[in-house]
Amino acid sequence: MVRALDFLISTTGFIFLLPVFLVVYVVCLFDTGKPFFIQERVGKNQKLFKLVKFRTMKINTSSVASHLVEKDQITTIGHRLRKYKLDELPQLWNVIKGEMSLVGPRPNLLNQIDLIQERQKHEVYKVRPGITGLAQINNIDMSRPVLLAEVDSKMIKKMNIFNYFKYLFVTVLGKGRGDAVK
């Protein structure tokens, strides 16, 4: 049922938000010359996939977790996109393709070994990663792998249709600040 909701909501959102996509695309094109940021992430059953976002950081920024990136690597436009979570919009495509869910644990990078080990212990990789979830709305980012894996596990165990819509609703209303940057 969650997959059907993900597909329906993401497809509808993608269609209705197409004008926003186009504006953000053009703004990012002028900002960095490369509007999309594509990065390999760890998904369900630890299968790798390519996560798509609007670029918010300079082209030469290292491919590391956001909490390890210096604040000056984020572009002026990037700060605004992150504040309003507009950089996440292209992930609707990942949801439509079935690589992600709207709600689930945020997908990590392959080089985040501590987080991968903690998530393996808590069986977090049994579900699709998500755009938002319990950790995101509570401002728990990947800099705290043990806590993040525990919260992800708690969310998975308590996931139901009410919580699915609750996490989506509070995210859309602006709760949670996303991944921390120094």
mmCIF file of C-alpha atoms in Angstrom:
data_model
loop_
_atom_site.group_PDB
_atom_site.id
_atom_site.type_symbol
_atom_site.label_atom_id
_atom_site.label_comp_id
_atom_site.label_asym_id
_atom_site.label_seq_id
_atom_site.Cartn_x
_atom_site.Cartn_y
_atom_site.Cartn_z
ATOM 1 C CA MET A 1 0.000 0.000 0.000
ATOM 2 C CA VAL A 2 2.865 2.389 0.810
ATOM 3 C CA ARG A 3 4.370 1.860 -2.639
ATOM 4 C CA ALA A 4 1.024 2.744 -4.247
ATOM 5 C CA LEU A 5 0.760 5.908 -2.119
ATOM 6 C CA ASP A 6 4.361 6.825 -2.910
ATOM 7 C CA PHE A 7 3.758 6.439 -6.622
ATOM 8 C CA LEU A 8 0.438 8.307 -6.636
ATOM 9 C CA ILE A 9 1.600 11.216 -4.455
ATOM 10 C CA SER A 10 4.997 11.540 -6.192
ATOM 11 C CA THR A 11 3.562 11.425 -9.698
ATOM 12 C CA THR A 12 0.871 13.957 -8.810
ATOM 13 C CA GLY A 13 3.411 16.154 -7.033
ATOM 14 C CA PHE A 14 5.822 15.919 -9.943
ATOM 15 C CA ILE A 15 3.129 17.046 -12.396
ATOM 16 C CA PHE A 16 1.766 19.885 -10.245
ATOM 17 C CA LEU A 17 5.210 21.087 -9.207
ATOM 18 C CA LEU A 18 6.611 21.038 -12.741
ATOM 19 C CA PRO A 19 6.581 24.878 -12.985
ATOM 20 C CA VAL A 20 8.543 25.062 -9.704
ATOM 21 C CA PHE A 21 10.973 22.422 -11.025
ATOM 22 C CA LEU A 22 11.559 24.463 -14.164
ATOM 23 C CA VAL A 23 12.171 27.709 -12.250
ATOM 24 C CA VAL A 24 14.557 26.024 -9.800
ATOM 25 C CA TYR A 25 16.306 24.259 -12.693
ATOM 26 C CA VAL A 26 16.949 27.569 -14.477
ATOM 27 C CA VAL A 27 18.079 29.283 -11.249
ATOM 28 C CA CYS A 28 20.488 26.406 -10.520
ATOM 29 C CA LEU A 29 21.715 26.452 -14.105
ATOM 30 C CA PHE A 30 22.735 30.096 -13.717
ATOM 31 C CA ASP A 31 24.074 29.482 -10.190
ATOM 32 C CA THR A 32 26.478 26.592 -10.860
ATOM 33 C CA GLY A 33 26.102 25.631 -14.519
ATOM 34 C CA LYS A 34 25.067 22.118 -13.451
ATOM 35 C CA PRO A 35 21.598 22.184 -11.878
ATOM 36 C CA PHE A 36 21.422 18.533 -10.834
ATOM 37 C CA PHE A 37 23.494 16.791 -8.214
ATOM 38 C CA ILE A 38 23.567 13.025 -8.646
ATOM 39 C CA GLN A 39 25.180 10.868 -5.997
ATOM 40 C CA GLU A 40 25.336 7.153 -5.341
ATOM 41 C CA ARG A 41 23.495 6.185 -2.161
ATOM 42 C CA VAL A 42 22.702 2.986 -0.277
ATOM 43 C CA GLY A 43 19.104 1.848 -0.684
ATOM 44 C CA LYS A 44 16.872 -1.054 0.267
ATOM 45 C CA ASN A 45 18.807 -4.279 0.863
ATOM 46 C CA GLN A 46 21.957 -2.145 0.537
ATOM 47 C CA LYS A 47 21.490 -1.868 -3.213
ATOM 48 C CA LEU A 48 23.155 1.241 -4.622
ATOM 49 C CA PHE A 49 21.129 3.803 -6.557
ATOM 50 C CA LYS A 50 21.656 7.303 -7.910
ATOM 51 C CA LEU A 51 19.934 9.942 -5.798
ATOM 52 C CA VAL A 52 18.984 13.123 -7.662
ATOM 53 C CA LYS A 53 18.807 16.577 -6.077
ATOM 54 C CA PHE A 54 19.114 20.148 -7.203
ATOM 55 C CA ARG A 55 22.703 21.292 -6.734
ATOM 56 C CA THR A 56 23.190 23.520 -3.696
ATOM 57 C CA MET A 57 26.968 23.285 -3.349
ATOM 58 C CA LYS A 58 29.890 24.378 -5.476
ATOM 59 C CA ILE A 59 30.940 21.985 -8.224
ATOM 60 C CA ASN A 60 34.261 21.042 -6.563
ATOM 61 C CA THR A 61 32.722 20.065 -3.203
ATOM 62 C CA SER A 62 33.857 16.664 -1.896
ATOM 63 C CA SER A 63 31.362 13.792 -2.032
ATOM 64 C CA VAL A 64 30.889 13.420 1.718
ATOM 65 C CA ALA A 65 27.989 13.622 4.149
ATOM 66 C CA SER A 66 26.536 17.129 4.544
ATOM 67 C CA HIS A 67 27.679 17.449 8.156
ATOM 68 C CA LEU A 68 31.290 17.170 6.939
ATOM 69 C CA VAL A 69 30.969 19.981 4.394
ATOM 70 C CA GLU A 70 32.084 23.527 5.163
ATOM 71 C CA LYS A 71 29.310 26.107 5.088
ATOM 72 C CA ASP A 72 31.128 28.195 2.475
ATOM 73 C CA GLN A 73 30.719 25.342 -0.035
ATOM 74 C CA ILE A 74 26.979 26.070 -0.218
ATOM 75 C CA THR A 75 26.063 28.614 -2.866
ATOM 76 C CA THR A 76 23.936 31.652 -2.087
ATOM 77 C CA ILE A 77 21.044 30.131 -4.034
ATOM 78 C CA GLY A 78 21.771 26.789 -2.379
ATOM 79 C CA HIS A 79 21.092 28.257 1.078
ATOM 80 C CA ARG A 80 17.618 29.318 -0.050
ATOM 81 C CA LEU A 81 16.864 25.999 -1.743
ATOM 82 C CA ARG A 82 17.903 24.082 1.384
ATOM 83 C CA LYS A 83 15.923 26.358 3.681
ATOM 84 C CA TYR A 84 12.709 25.602 1.799
ATOM 85 C CA LYS A 85 13.752 21.998 0.970
ATOM 86 C CA LEU A 86 13.408 22.708 -2.760
ATOM 87 C CA ASP A 87 16.690 20.907 -3.422
ATOM 88 C CA GLU A 88 14.902 17.655 -2.509
ATOM 89 C CA LEU A 89 12.212 17.918 -5.226
ATOM 90 C CA PRO A 90 14.033 15.831 -7.865
ATOM 91 C CA GLN A 91 13.946 12.897 -5.431
ATOM 92 C CA LEU A 92 10.311 12.508 -6.418
ATOM 93 C CA TRP A 93 11.801 10.861 -9.513
ATOM 94 C CA ASN A 94 13.637 8.372 -7.266
ATOM 95 C CA VAL A 95 10.315 7.637 -5.552
ATOM 96 C CA ILE A 96 8.469 7.185 -8.858
ATOM 97 C CA LYS A 97 11.185 4.744 -9.984
ATOM 98 C CA GLY A 98 10.771 2.748 -6.751
ATOM 99 C CA GLU A 99 14.275 3.409 -5.412
ATOM 100 C CA MET A 100 12.940 5.519 -2.536
ATOM 101 C CA SER A 101 9.791 6.138 -0.546
ATOM 102 C CA LEU A 102 8.439 9.504 0.482
ATOM 103 C CA VAL A 103 8.843 8.404 4.112
ATOM 104 C CA GLY A 104 11.746 6.313 5.352
ATOM 105 C CA PRO A 105 15.330 6.513 6.593
ATOM 106 C CA ARG A 106 17.463 8.980 4.614
ATOM 107 C CA PRO A 107 19.778 7.114 2.239
ATOM 108 C CA ASN A 108 23.408 7.256 3.250
ATOM 109 C CA LEU A 109 26.616 7.301 1.265
ATOM 110 C CA LEU A 110 28.632 4.134 0.733
ATOM 111 C CA ASN A 111 31.569 5.641 2.660
ATOM 112 C CA GLN A 112 29.564 6.148 5.888
ATOM 113 C CA ILE A 113 30.813 2.892 7.398
ATOM 114 C CA ASP A 114 29.768 3.594 11.023
ATOM 115 C CA LEU A 115 26.230 4.401 9.944
ATOM 116 C CA ILE A 116 26.036 1.374 7.661
ATOM 117 C CA GLN A 117 27.106 -0.917 10.520
ATOM 118 C CA GLU A 118 24.545 0.591 12.897
ATOM 119 C CA ARG A 119 21.787 0.373 10.309
ATOM 120 C CA GLN A 120 22.674 -3.259 9.609
ATOM 121 C CA LYS A 121 22.324 -4.034 13.341
ATOM 122 C CA HIS A 122 18.885 -2.418 13.375
ATOM 123 C CA GLU A 123 17.774 -3.912 10.031
ATOM 124 C CA VAL A 124 17.114 -0.475 8.577
ATOM 125 C CA TYR A 125 18.016 -1.608 5.062
ATOM 126 C CA LYS A 126 14.934 -3.839 4.878
ATOM 127 C CA VAL A 127 12.881 -0.818 3.773
ATOM 128 C CA ARG A 128 13.216 1.769 1.022
ATOM 129 C CA PRO A 129 15.021 4.937 2.061
ATOM 130 C CA GLY A 130 12.898 8.059 2.187
ATOM 131 C CA ILE A 131 12.892 11.762 1.522
ATOM 132 C CA THR A 132 11.711 12.444 5.069
ATOM 133 C CA GLY A 133 11.130 10.558 8.268
ATOM 134 C CA LEU A 134 11.178 10.648 12.060
ATOM 135 C CA ALA A 135 14.887 11.531 12.258
ATOM 136 C CA GLN A 136 14.549 14.410 9.792
ATOM 137 C CA ILE A 137 11.630 16.058 11.554
ATOM 138 C CA ASN A 138 13.555 15.774 14.832
ATOM 139 C CA ASN A 139 16.758 17.238 13.360
ATOM 140 C CA ILE A 140 18.807 14.059 13.796
ATOM 141 C CA ASP A 141 21.330 13.900 10.994
ATOM 142 C CA MET A 142 23.992 11.435 9.901
ATOM 143 C CA SER A 143 26.620 12.915 12.217
ATOM 144 C CA ARG A 144 25.153 10.737 15.003
ATOM 145 C CA PRO A 145 25.070 7.250 13.449
ATOM 146 C CA VAL A 146 24.060 5.284 16.563
ATOM 147 C CA LEU A 147 21.161 7.583 17.427
ATOM 148 C CA LEU A 148 20.104 7.859 13.784
ATOM 149 C CA ALA A 149 19.972 4.077 13.321
ATOM 150 C CA GLU A 150 17.965 3.714 16.549
ATOM 151 C CA VAL A 151 15.464 6.389 15.493
ATOM 152 C CA ASP A 152 15.206 4.899 11.989
ATOM 153 C CA SER A 153 14.494 1.489 13.526
ATOM 154 C CA LYS A 154 11.847 2.981 15.826
ATOM 155 C CA MET A 155 10.177 4.690 12.871
ATOM 156 C CA ILE A 156 10.146 1.473 10.830
ATOM 157 C CA LYS A 157 8.615 -0.535 13.673
ATOM 158 C CA LYS A 158 5.903 2.064 14.305
ATOM 159 C CA MET A 159 5.178 2.878 10.659
ATOM 160 C CA ASN A 160 1.514 2.961 9.782
ATOM 161 C CA ILE A 161 -0.646 5.043 7.483
ATOM 162 C CA PHE A 162 -1.186 7.709 10.167
ATOM 163 C CA ASN A 163 2.562 8.165 10.771
ATOM 164 C CA TYR A 164 3.279 8.119 7.030
ATOM 165 C CA PHE A 165 1.004 11.122 6.480
ATOM 166 C CA LYS A 166 2.090 12.772 9.739
ATOM 167 C CA TYR A 167 5.769 12.777 8.687
ATOM 168 C CA LEU A 168 4.862 14.092 5.238
ATOM 169 C CA PHE A 169 2.593 16.790 6.635
ATOM 170 C CA VAL A 170 5.020 18.146 9.232
ATOM 171 C CA THR A 171 7.850 18.117 6.674
ATOM 172 C CA VAL A 172 5.793 20.122 4.185
ATOM 173 C CA LEU A 173 4.963 22.572 6.979
ATOM 174 C CA GLY A 174 8.687 23.105 7.541
ATOM 175 C CA LYS A 175 9.589 20.945 10.522
ATOM 176 C CA GLY A 176 13.166 19.681 10.475
ATOM 177 C CA ARG A 177 16.136 21.469 9.041
ATOM 178 C CA GLY A 178 17.662 18.684 6.942
ATOM 179 C CA ASP A 179 21.253 17.553 7.119
ATOM 180 C CA ALA A 180 23.518 19.776 9.173
ATOM 181 C CA VAL A 181 26.379 21.663 7.572
ATOM 182 C CA LYS A 182 29.241 23.108 9.649
#
